[in-house]
Coordinates of C-alpha atoms in Angstrom, one line a residue:
M1 CA 123.4 91.3 103.1
G2 CA 124.9 89.4 106.1
A3 CA 127.6 91.1 108.6
P4 CA 131.1 90.5 106.9
D5 CA 133.4 88.0 108.6
V6 CA 135.7 90.5 110.6
D7 CA 137.6 89.8 113.8
V8 CA 136.6 92.8 115.5
T9 CA 138.9 92.4 118.6
A10 CA 141.9 91.8 116.2
S11 CA 141.4 94.6 113.7
T12 CA 143.2 97.5 115.3
E13 CA 142.7 99.6 112.1
W14 CA 138.9 99.0 112.3
W15 CA 138.7 100.1 115.8
R16 CA 140.8 102.9 115.4
G17 CA 138.7 104.2 112.3
L18 CA 135.5 103.8 114.5
N19 CA 136.8 105.6 117.5
Q20 CA 137.7 108.5 115.0
A21 CA 134.3 108.4 113.6
K22 CA 132.8 108.7 117.1
A23 CA 135.0 111.6 118.0
T24 CA 133.5 113.6 115.0
T25 CA 131.6 116.8 116.0
R26 CA 131.6 118.4 112.6
P27 CA 129.3 117.3 109.7
A28 CA 130.8 115.9 106.4
S29 CA 129.8 117.5 103.7
E30 CA 127.3 114.8 102.5
A31 CA 125.4 115.2 105.8
E32 CA 125.0 118.9 105.6
P33 CA 121.6 118.9 103.7
L34 CA 120.2 116.7 106.5
I35 CA 121.4 118.7 109.1
A36 CA 120.3 121.9 107.4
E37 CA 116.7 120.3 107.3
H38 CA 116.6 119.3 110.8
L39 CA 117.7 122.7 112.0
R40 CA 114.7 124.0 109.9
W41 CA 112.2 122.3 112.2
Y42 CA 114.4 122.5 115.3
P43 CA 116.8 125.4 115.5
K44 CA 118.6 124.1 118.6
A45 CA 119.2 120.4 117.6
D46 CA 122.2 118.8 118.6
T47 CA 124.0 118.8 115.3
A48 CA 127.2 117.2 116.6
L49 CA 125.3 114.1 117.4
L50 CA 123.8 113.8 114.1
A51 CA 127.4 114.3 112.6
R52 CA 128.8 111.6 114.8
A53 CA 125.9 109.2 113.8
Y54 CA 126.7 109.9 110.2
A55 CA 130.5 109.4 110.6
V56 CA 130.0 106.2 112.5
A57 CA 127.4 104.6 109.8
D58 CA 129.9 106.1 107.0
H59 CA 132.8 104.3 108.5
L60 CA 130.9 100.9 109.2
H61 CA 129.5 100.9 105.6
R62 CA 132.6 102.0 103.9
E63 CA 133.3 98.8 102.2
Q64 CA 129.9 98.0 100.9
K65 CA 128.0 99.0 97.9
R66 CA 124.4 99.2 96.7
K67 CA 123.0 97.2 93.6
S68 CA 123.3 100.6 91.9
G69 CA 127.2 100.3 92.4
E70 CA 126.9 103.4 94.6
P71 CA 128.4 103.6 98.1
F72 CA 126.0 101.8 100.6
I73 CA 125.7 105.0 102.9
I74 CA 123.7 106.9 100.5
H75 CA 120.8 104.6 101.7
P76 CA 120.8 105.4 105.4
L77 CA 121.4 108.9 104.6
A78 CA 118.4 109.1 102.3
V79 CA 116.4 107.4 105.0
A80 CA 117.2 110.2 107.6
T81 CA 116.6 112.8 105.1
I82 CA 113.1 111.5 104.3
L83 CA 112.5 111.6 108.2
A84 CA 114.1 114.9 108.6
E85 CA 111.7 116.4 105.7
L86 CA 108.8 114.9 107.8
G87 CA 109.9 116.9 110.9
L88 CA 111.0 113.7 113.0
D89 CA 113.2 114.3 116.1
T90 CA 117.0 113.9 116.5
A91 CA 117.0 110.3 117.8
T92 CA 114.9 109.1 115.0
L93 CA 117.2 110.4 112.4
V94 CA 120.3 109.1 114.4
A95 CA 118.4 105.6 114.4
A96 CA 117.8 106.0 110.6
L97 CA 121.5 106.7 109.8
L98 CA 122.4 103.6 111.8
H99 CA 119.4 101.3 111.1
D100 CA 121.6 98.8 108.9
T101 CA 124.6 98.7 111.2
V102 CA 123.5 95.8 113.5
E103 CA 122.4 93.8 110.4
D104 CA 125.1 94.3 108.1
T105 CA 128.4 95.4 110.0
P106 CA 130.2 94.0 113.2
F107 CA 128.6 96.8 115.2
S108 CA 126.7 95.0 117.8
L109 CA 123.3 96.4 119.2
A110 CA 125.1 96.7 122.8
H111 CA 127.7 98.8 121.1
L112 CA 125.2 100.9 119.4
A113 CA 123.1 101.5 122.6
A114 CA 126.4 102.3 124.7
E115 CA 127.4 104.9 122.1
F116 CA 124.0 106.4 121.3
G117 CA 121.5 105.6 124.1
T118 CA 118.8 102.9 124.7
E119 CA 116.2 105.0 123.0
V120 CA 118.0 104.8 119.5
G121 CA 119.1 101.1 120.4
V122 CA 115.3 100.1 120.7
M123 CA 114.7 101.7 117.3
V124 CA 117.4 100.2 115.4
D125 CA 116.5 96.8 117.2
G126 CA 113.1 97.1 116.0
V127 CA 114.0 97.4 112.1
T128 CA 116.7 94.9 112.3
K129 CA 115.8 91.6 110.5
V130 CA 115.9 88.3 112.3
D131 CA 118.4 85.8 111.4
R132 CA 117.4 83.8 108.3
S133 CA 119.4 81.1 109.1
M134 CA 117.5 80.4 112.3
Y135 CA 114.3 81.0 111.2
G136 CA 114.5 80.0 107.5
S137 CA 111.2 80.3 105.6
A138 CA 109.5 82.0 108.8
A139 CA 112.0 84.9 108.8
A140 CA 109.7 87.4 107.0
G141 CA 107.1 86.9 109.5
E142 CA 109.2 86.8 112.5
T143 CA 110.9 90.2 111.3
F144 CA 107.4 91.6 111.0
R145 CA 106.4 90.4 114.5
K146 CA 109.7 91.7 116.0
M147 CA 108.8 95.2 114.4
V148 CA 105.5 95.4 115.8
V149 CA 106.3 94.2 119.1
A150 CA 108.9 97.1 119.0
A151 CA 106.3 99.4 118.0
R152 CA 104.6 98.7 121.3
D153 CA 107.4 100.4 123.0
D154 CA 108.2 103.2 120.3
L155 CA 105.9 103.9 117.2
R156 CA 108.8 105.4 115.6
V157 CA 110.2 102.1 114.6
L158 CA 107.4 101.9 112.2
L159 CA 108.1 105.3 110.5
I160 CA 111.8 104.4 110.0
K161 CA 110.6 101.2 108.3
L162 CA 108.3 103.2 106.0
A163 CA 111.0 105.6 105.0
D164 CA 113.4 102.7 104.4
R165 CA 111.0 101.2 102.0
V166 CA 110.3 104.6 100.2
H167 CA 113.9 104.9 99.4
N168 CA 114.2 101.2 98.5
L169 CA 111.3 101.6 96.1
R170 CA 112.8 104.8 94.4
T171 CA 115.8 102.8 93.6
L172 CA 114.0 99.6 92.7
Q173 CA 115.1 99.7 89.2
F174 CA 118.5 98.5 90.2
Q175 CA 117.0 95.3 91.4
P176 CA 116.2 92.2 89.0
P177 CA 112.6 92.0 87.6
H178 CA 111.3 89.2 89.8
K179 CA 112.6 91.0 93.2
R180 CA 111.0 94.4 92.0
V181 CA 107.7 92.5 91.9
K182 CA 108.2 90.8 95.2
I183 CA 109.2 93.9 97.0
A184 CA 106.3 95.9 95.4
R185 CA 103.6 93.4 96.2
G186 CA 104.8 93.3 99.9
T187 CA 104.8 96.8 100.1
R188 CA 101.1 97.0 99.0
E189 CA 100.1 94.4 101.1
L190 CA 101.7 95.4 104.4
L191 CA 103.3 98.6 104.4
I192 CA 101.0 100.9 102.5
P193 CA 97.9 99.7 104.8
L194 CA 100.6 100.4 107.7
A195 CA 101.2 103.8 106.4
E196 CA 97.5 104.6 106.5
R197 CA 97.0 103.2 109.8
L198 CA 99.6 105.6 111.0
G199 CA 97.9 108.4 109.0
V200 CA 101.2 109.1 107.3
Y201 CA 99.5 110.0 104.0
K202 CA 102.4 111.9 102.7
L203 CA 104.5 108.5 102.6
K204 CA 101.5 106.4 101.7
R205 CA 100.9 108.2 98.4
E206 CA 104.3 107.9 97.4
L207 CA 104.4 104.4 98.2
E208 CA 101.1 103.5 96.2
D209 CA 102.4 105.4 93.2
L210 CA 105.8 103.6 93.4
C211 CA 104.2 100.1 93.8
F212 CA 101.7 101.2 90.7
E213 CA 104.7 101.7 88.5
Y214 CA 106.3 98.5 89.2
L215 CA 103.2 96.3 89.6
E216 CA 101.1 97.8 86.9
T217 CA 103.7 99.6 84.5
E218 CA 101.6 100.0 81.4
E219 CA 98.5 101.4 83.1
F220 CA 100.8 103.6 85.3
E221 CA 102.3 105.2 82.0
R222 CA 98.7 105.7 80.6
T223 CA 97.3 107.0 83.5
R224 CA 100.2 109.6 84.2
E225 CA 99.8 110.8 80.4
C226 CA 95.9 111.0 80.5
A227 CA 96.3 112.9 83.9
A228 CA 98.8 115.6 82.8
L229 CA 96.7 116.0 79.5
V230 CA 93.3 116.6 81.1
R231 CA 94.8 118.7 84.1
G232 CA 96.2 120.9 81.4
R233 CA 93.2 121.2 79.4
A234 CA 91.2 121.8 82.8
R235 CA 93.4 124.5 84.1
P236 CA 91.1 127.6 83.1
E237 CA 87.9 125.7 84.8
T238 CA 90.0 124.8 87.7
E239 CA 91.3 128.3 88.3
A240 CA 87.5 129.7 88.0
L241 CA 86.3 127.0 90.4
T242 CA 88.9 128.1 92.8
V243 CA 87.9 131.7 92.7
A244 CA 84.3 130.7 93.0
L245 CA 85.0 128.6 96.1
R246 CA 86.8 131.6 97.7
D247 CA 84.1 133.8 97.0
S248 CA 81.4 131.8 98.5
L249 CA 83.7 131.4 101.6
A250 CA 83.9 135.0 101.8
A251 CA 80.1 135.5 101.4
F252 CA 79.7 133.4 104.5
R253 CA 82.3 135.5 106.3
V254 CA 84.5 132.4 106.5
K255 CA 88.4 132.9 106.8
A256 CA 89.9 129.8 104.9
D257 CA 92.9 129.1 102.6
V258 CA 91.9 127.1 99.3
E259 CA 94.3 124.9 97.5
V260 CA 94.1 122.7 94.6
R261 CA 95.8 119.3 95.1
P262 CA 96.5 117.1 92.4
R263 CA 95.4 113.4 93.1
H264 CA 98.2 110.9 93.0
L265 CA 98.3 108.6 90.0
A266 CA 97.3 105.3 92.0
S267 CA 94.1 107.0 93.2
V268 CA 93.1 108.3 89.9
F269 CA 93.6 104.9 88.1
H270 CA 91.8 103.0 91.1
S271 CA 88.8 105.5 91.3
G272 CA 87.0 103.3 88.4
A273 CA 86.9 106.2 86.0
P274 CA 87.9 105.0 82.5
L275 CA 91.1 106.8 81.4
A276 CA 89.8 107.4 77.9
A277 CA 86.9 109.6 79.1
L278 CA 88.7 110.8 82.3
D279 CA 86.8 113.8 84.0
P280 CA 89.4 116.6 84.7
Q281 CA 88.1 117.5 88.1
A282 CA 88.6 113.6 88.9
T283 CA 92.4 114.3 88.8
V284 CA 92.3 117.1 91.8
R285 CA 90.7 117.7 95.0
Y286 CA 90.0 121.2 96.4
L287 CA 91.4 121.6 100.0
V288 CA 89.6 124.3 102.2
V289 CA 91.7 124.8 105.5
V290 CA 89.5 127.0 107.7
R291 CA 91.0 129.5 110.3
G292 CA 90.2 129.6 113.8
E293 CA 88.1 126.8 115.4
E294 CA 87.4 123.4 113.9
R295 CA 83.5 124.1 113.8
N296 CA 84.2 126.8 111.3
A297 CA 84.6 123.9 108.9
Y298 CA 80.6 123.4 109.2
L299 CA 80.3 126.9 108.1
A300 CA 82.5 126.4 105.2
L301 CA 80.4 123.4 104.3
G302 CA 77.1 125.5 104.4
A303 CA 79.0 127.9 102.0
V304 CA 80.0 125.2 99.5
H305 CA 76.5 123.5 99.7
G306 CA 75.0 126.9 99.2
R307 CA 76.9 127.5 96.1
W308 CA 76.6 123.9 94.3
Q309 CA 74.5 121.0 94.4
P310 CA 75.8 118.4 96.8
V311 CA 76.0 114.6 96.0
P312 CA 74.4 112.9 99.1
A313 CA 76.0 109.6 99.0
K314 CA 79.5 111.2 98.6
F315 CA 79.3 113.3 102.1
R316 CA 81.6 111.9 104.9
D317 CA 81.9 113.6 108.4
F318 CA 85.2 112.7 109.7
I319 CA 85.1 115.3 112.4
A320 CA 81.9 114.1 114.4
S321 CA 83.3 110.4 113.4
P322 CA 87.0 110.6 113.1
K323 CA 88.9 108.0 111.2
Y324 CA 90.8 105.3 113.1
N325 CA 94.3 107.3 112.2
L326 CA 93.3 110.7 113.8
Y327 CA 92.1 112.1 110.4
R328 CA 89.4 114.7 111.0
A329 CA 87.8 116.5 108.1
L330 CA 84.6 117.0 106.0
H331 CA 84.6 115.3 102.6
T332 CA 81.7 116.5 100.1
T333 CA 81.4 116.1 96.4
V334 CA 79.3 118.6 94.4
L335 CA 78.1 119.1 90.9
T336 CA 79.5 122.2 89.1
D337 CA 77.5 124.3 86.8
T338 CA 79.3 122.4 83.8
G339 CA 78.2 119.1 85.4
H340 CA 81.2 117.9 86.5
R341 CA 81.7 116.2 89.9
V342 CA 84.2 118.0 92.3
Q343 CA 85.6 116.7 95.5
I344 CA 86.2 119.1 98.3
I345 CA 87.9 118.6 101.7
I346 CA 87.3 120.8 104.7
C347 CA 89.3 120.9 107.8
D348 CA 91.1 123.2 110.2
N349 CA 94.9 123.8 110.1
R350 CA 95.8 121.2 112.8
A351 CA 93.6 118.5 111.1
Q352 CA 95.5 119.5 107.8
Q353 CA 98.8 118.5 109.6
V354 CA 97.4 115.5 110.8
S355 CA 95.9 114.6 107.3
E356 CA 99.6 114.8 105.9
Y357 CA 101.6 113.2 109.0
G358 CA 99.1 111.5 111.2
I359 CA 101.1 110.1 114.1
I360 CA 104.0 112.5 113.2
A361 CA 101.8 115.5 114.0
E362 CA 101.7 114.3 117.7
I363 CA 105.5 113.7 117.8
H364 CA 105.9 117.3 116.7
E365 CA 103.8 118.8 119.2
R366 CA 106.1 116.9 121.8
T367 CA 109.4 117.7 120.4
G368 CA 111.1 120.6 121.7
R369 CA 113.1 123.1 119.7
D370 CA 116.2 121.1 120.6
G371 CA 114.9 118.3 118.5
R372 CA 114.2 116.1 121.8
L373 CA 111.0 114.1 122.1
A374 CA 109.5 114.6 125.4
A375 CA 109.1 111.6 127.6
G376 CA 105.8 109.6 127.8
G377 CA 105.4 108.2 124.4
T378 CA 102.7 108.1 122.0
T379 CA 99.3 106.3 122.8
D380 CA 99.2 103.0 120.9
P381 CA 96.7 103.2 118.3
E382 CA 93.7 100.8 118.7
W383 CA 94.7 98.5 115.6
L384 CA 98.1 98.0 117.0
T385 CA 96.7 97.1 120.3
R386 CA 94.5 94.4 118.8
L387 CA 97.3 93.1 116.7
L388 CA 99.7 92.8 119.8
R389 CA 96.9 90.8 121.5
W390 CA 96.6 87.9 119.0
Q391 CA 100.1 87.8 117.4
E392 CA 101.7 85.9 120.1
G393 CA 99.7 82.9 119.3
A394 CA 100.3 83.1 115.7
S395 CA 102.9 81.4 113.6
A396 CA 104.8 83.3 111.0
E397 CA 102.6 82.6 108.2
E398 CA 99.5 83.3 110.4
L399 CA 100.7 86.3 111.5
L400 CA 101.3 87.7 107.9
E401 CA 98.1 86.7 106.6
G402 CA 96.3 88.2 109.5
V403 CA 98.0 91.3 109.2
R404 CA 97.2 91.6 105.5
T405 CA 93.5 91.3 106.4
D406 CA 93.6 93.3 109.7
L407 CA 95.3 96.2 108.0
A408 CA 92.8 96.3 105.1
D409 CA 90.0 98.6 104.6
S410 CA 87.9 98.7 107.9
I411 CA 84.1 99.0 108.8
T412 CA 82.6 99.9 112.1
V413 CA 80.1 97.5 113.5
L414 CA 78.1 97.8 117.0
T415 CA 77.1 95.0 119.4
A416 CA 73.7 94.7 120.9
D417 CA 75.4 96.1 124.1
G418 CA 76.4 99.3 122.3
V419 CA 80.3 98.3 122.0
V420 CA 82.0 99.8 118.9
L421 CA 84.2 97.4 117.0
M422 CA 86.4 98.1 114.1
L423 CA 86.9 95.1 111.7
P424 CA 88.4 94.6 108.2
E425 CA 85.7 94.7 105.4
G426 CA 84.2 91.2 104.8
S427 CA 84.2 90.1 108.4
T428 CA 81.8 87.8 109.7
P429 CA 79.7 87.4 113.0
V430 CA 82.3 84.9 114.0
D431 CA 84.8 87.7 113.6
V432 CA 82.7 89.9 115.8
A433 CA 82.4 87.3 118.4
Y434 CA 86.3 86.7 118.6
A435 CA 86.9 90.6 118.5
L436 CA 84.8 90.7 121.9
D437 CA 86.9 87.9 123.5
N438 CA 88.3 84.5 122.4
E439 CA 85.8 82.6 125.0
I440 CA 82.8 84.3 123.4
G441 CA 84.2 83.3 119.9
D442 CA 85.0 79.6 120.9
R443 CA 81.2 79.4 122.3
F444 CA 79.7 81.0 119.3
S445 CA 76.4 79.5 118.5
A446 CA 74.4 81.7 116.3
A447 CA 74.3 85.7 115.6
T448 CA 71.6 88.2 114.5
V449 CA 72.5 91.0 112.3
N450 CA 70.2 94.1 112.5
G451 CA 67.7 91.7 114.2
R452 CA 67.8 89.0 111.6
L453 CA 69.3 85.6 112.1
A454 CA 72.3 85.5 110.2
L455 CA 74.9 82.6 109.0
P456 CA 78.3 82.3 110.5
S457 CA 79.7 83.1 107.2
A458 CA 77.6 86.1 106.4
Q459 CA 79.5 89.5 105.9
V460 CA 78.6 92.2 108.1
R461 CA 78.5 95.8 106.8
E462 CA 79.4 99.3 107.9
G463 CA 77.0 100.4 110.7
D464 CA 75.5 96.9 111.4
T465 CA 74.3 95.9 114.8
V466 CA 75.5 92.4 115.8
Q467 CA 74.3 90.3 118.6
I468 CA 76.2 87.2 119.6
I469 CA 74.3 83.9 121.0
T470 CA 76.8 81.5 122.7
K471 CA 76.4 78.0 123.9
A472 CA 77.5 76.5 127.2
E473 CA 80.6 74.4 126.0
P474 CA 83.2 75.5 123.5
G475 CA 83.5 74.1 120.1
P476 CA 84.4 76.4 117.1
D477 CA 83.6 74.9 113.8
R478 CA 86.8 74.3 111.8
A479 CA 84.8 75.1 108.6
W480 CA 84.8 78.8 110.1
L481 CA 88.4 79.3 108.9
E482 CA 87.1 79.5 105.3
S483 CA 85.2 82.6 106.1
V484 CA 86.6 84.5 109.0
R485 CA 88.5 87.6 108.1
T486 CA 90.5 88.7 111.3
G487 CA 94.0 87.2 112.2
K488 CA 92.6 87.0 115.8
A489 CA 89.7 84.7 114.7
R490 CA 91.9 82.5 112.5
V491 CA 94.5 82.1 115.1
A492 CA 92.1 81.3 117.9
I493 CA 90.1 78.9 115.9
G494 CA 93.4 77.2 114.6
A495 CA 94.7 77.0 118.4
W496 CA 91.5 75.5 119.8
H497 CA 91.6 72.7 117.3
R498 CA 95.3 72.0 117.7
T499 CA 94.8 71.8 121.3
R500 CA 91.9 69.2 120.8
D501 CA 94.0 67.3 118.3
R502 CA 96.9 67.3 120.5
E503 CA 94.8 66.0 123.4
R504 CA 93.3 63.1 121.3
A505 CA 96.8 62.3 120.1
E506 CA 98.2 62.1 123.6
V507 CA 95.2 59.7 124.5
A508 CA 95.8 57.6 121.3
G509 CA 99.5 57.5 122.0
R510 CA 99.2 56.4 125.4
R511 CA 96.6 53.6 124.3
R512 CA 99.2 52.3 121.8
M513 CA 101.9 51.9 124.2
A514 CA 99.8 50.2 126.5
D515 CA 98.7 47.8 124.0
S516 CA 102.0 47.1 123.1
M517 CA 103.0 46.4 126.8
G518 CA 100.1 43.9 127.3
G519 CA 97.6 46.4 129.1
D520 CA 97.1 49.5 131.2
R521 CA 98.5 48.0 134.4
S522 CA 101.9 47.3 132.8
L523 CA 102.0 50.8 131.5
I524 CA 100.8 52.4 134.7
E525 CA 103.6 50.6 136.7
A526 CA 106.1 51.8 134.1
E527 CA 104.8 55.2 134.5
S528 CA 104.8 55.1 138.4
S529 CA 108.4 53.8 138.4
G530 CA 109.6 56.6 136.2
D531 CA 110.7 54.0 133.6
M532 CA 108.5 55.6 130.8
I533 CA 109.7 59.1 131.4
S534 CA 113.3 57.7 130.9
V535 CA 112.2 56.1 127.8
A536 CA 110.7 59.6 126.6
R537 CA 113.8 61.2 127.3
R538 CA 116.0 58.7 125.5
A539 CA 113.8 59.3 122.4
G540 CA 114.5 63.0 122.7
Y541 CA 111.1 64.3 124.3
A542 CA 111.2 66.7 127.3
T543 CA 107.9 65.2 128.7
L544 CA 106.0 62.0 128.6
E545 CA 103.0 63.9 127.2
E546 CA 105.2 64.9 124.2
Y547 CA 106.3 61.4 123.8
Y548 CA 102.6 60.1 123.6
V549 CA 101.5 63.0 121.3
A550 CA 104.2 61.9 118.8
M551 CA 103.3 58.3 119.2
G552 CA 99.6 59.3 118.6
Y553 CA 100.3 61.0 115.5
G554 CA 102.3 57.9 114.1
Q555 CA 105.8 59.7 114.4
I556 CA 107.0 56.8 116.9
D557 CA 106.2 53.2 116.8
P558 CA 105.8 51.7 120.2
A559 CA 108.1 48.6 119.1
D560 CA 110.9 51.0 118.3
A561 CA 110.8 52.7 121.7
P562 CA 114.4 52.8 123.0
A563 CA 114.9 50.6 126.1
R564 CA 111.1 50.1 126.2
P565 CA 110.0 48.7 129.7
A566 CA 109.4 45.1 129.5
P567 CA 105.6 44.2 130.1
A568 CA 105.0 43.1 133.7
P569 CA 105.1 39.3 134.4
P570 CA 101.7 37.8 135.1
R571 CA 100.8 37.3 138.9
E572 CA 100.1 33.9 140.5
G573 CA 96.7 32.8 140.2
T574 CA 95.9 34.7 137.1
D575 CA 94.2 33.2 133.9
T576 CA 97.3 33.3 132.1
E577 CA 99.4 31.3 134.4
Q578 CA 96.8 28.6 134.7
A579 CA 96.6 28.7 130.8

């Protein structure tokens, strides 16, 4: 939806209504649940600011409707409420209420920043789409680029985007079928991995189930029915296992809370277990939250393994080796007395908050009772820093393709020098080389994986040690593009070859021009006198190099050059004159 054609300066009524909205201090009844939820987290928050932001958004969107026919304001209000339920600060909720105003109304970013502050303006600008009329088919990629660049200054931009997509998916039934599929697929490819990278599993799980419902509707319904059925049948066993788990912890004098968590439907379906023979314990997880120090988690693990037989291949220690998104916990799967496999997750209270909220847990800790986030900003996650390094040189298409792979499931590999790298699954030694440095990637010659020579296209695996062998001169193979996985490698290889192709085209174009003018001497004289740069500019090129490149690519015929310099006349005594 584009901004309506409104003459803002001439619309006295529009400005009067806006000024009245800006003067609001008491919340409208529709905004009261949002404010109540925010006060639950932050008792001294500025409720007048939230009321004013809602009133302004309500006024600006007053003539707009959603696909459902409902007033548009329900969308920004829902987005702000989702974020309030996660415990976000006041400025984030204000930005969420106003996040569509710059894109869909005459309210400018300058107006918004002046009224609500630069902090809110940065967040709103970060989630505002680029002008499709300017970028055309590249608009989606450029919008994503704009968002991740804004996230460098404020990660809350990404949280607003995730909440925005959650509400859009909740109401996706009002969109036509082809658009439902497009939105759900885009969410699965980009935003769900983004939620995982931020560690916001509370949103990730809902997004996964909503996409599952629209992309695999029949499987979703069957999974929901089967999961509900087996959970009901297994309730007595689940309750007995919960009691046994508590008794085992008490025997080890471990103070902990035990909770049974249903697995969300997408997780159940994609676990690989056939629905017809679904293990009831595969539909739940047992969460043990230890009290006191984090090391008590290992005491709890001893209690669990002392009671039931562990499955060795299913044990993961994310405390000793935390995940990239701050997640810290012990994961173990044990065999019960009835032969069922049961997954148990053990962590402390803070890690449990992080496992639900990810980066938001850090924001909680830095937000006062007044709902204001302390200055300083959150630390950029490693994956975002890596993405920001290579995205500038990528086209919109390369950016989206690279992000899809870079945000996919990751593995950790080591270099021979002990450098730890996080790469997408399926990465190759060439990806490793470019992850270290573009120059190393350009000069890649060979690699060993765990001491054995490996092909450039070979896939590295979790925990592999990779040694890169380089050559003196750079020269990446274009064929590597068929096997590399990281956006950084793909963009760097493409850029190197585009530069070489351009250099060759410039030489070829200059050669064609020289031939058409009777030789190099004539061209050199025309270049020295400035005649050639005039020719290039009349043809619409800013530099002579760009003109030659276009000619080298066959986009210009030397004979069609505008006001082309005449070939130099032959000098006296030359073979031409004597002939």
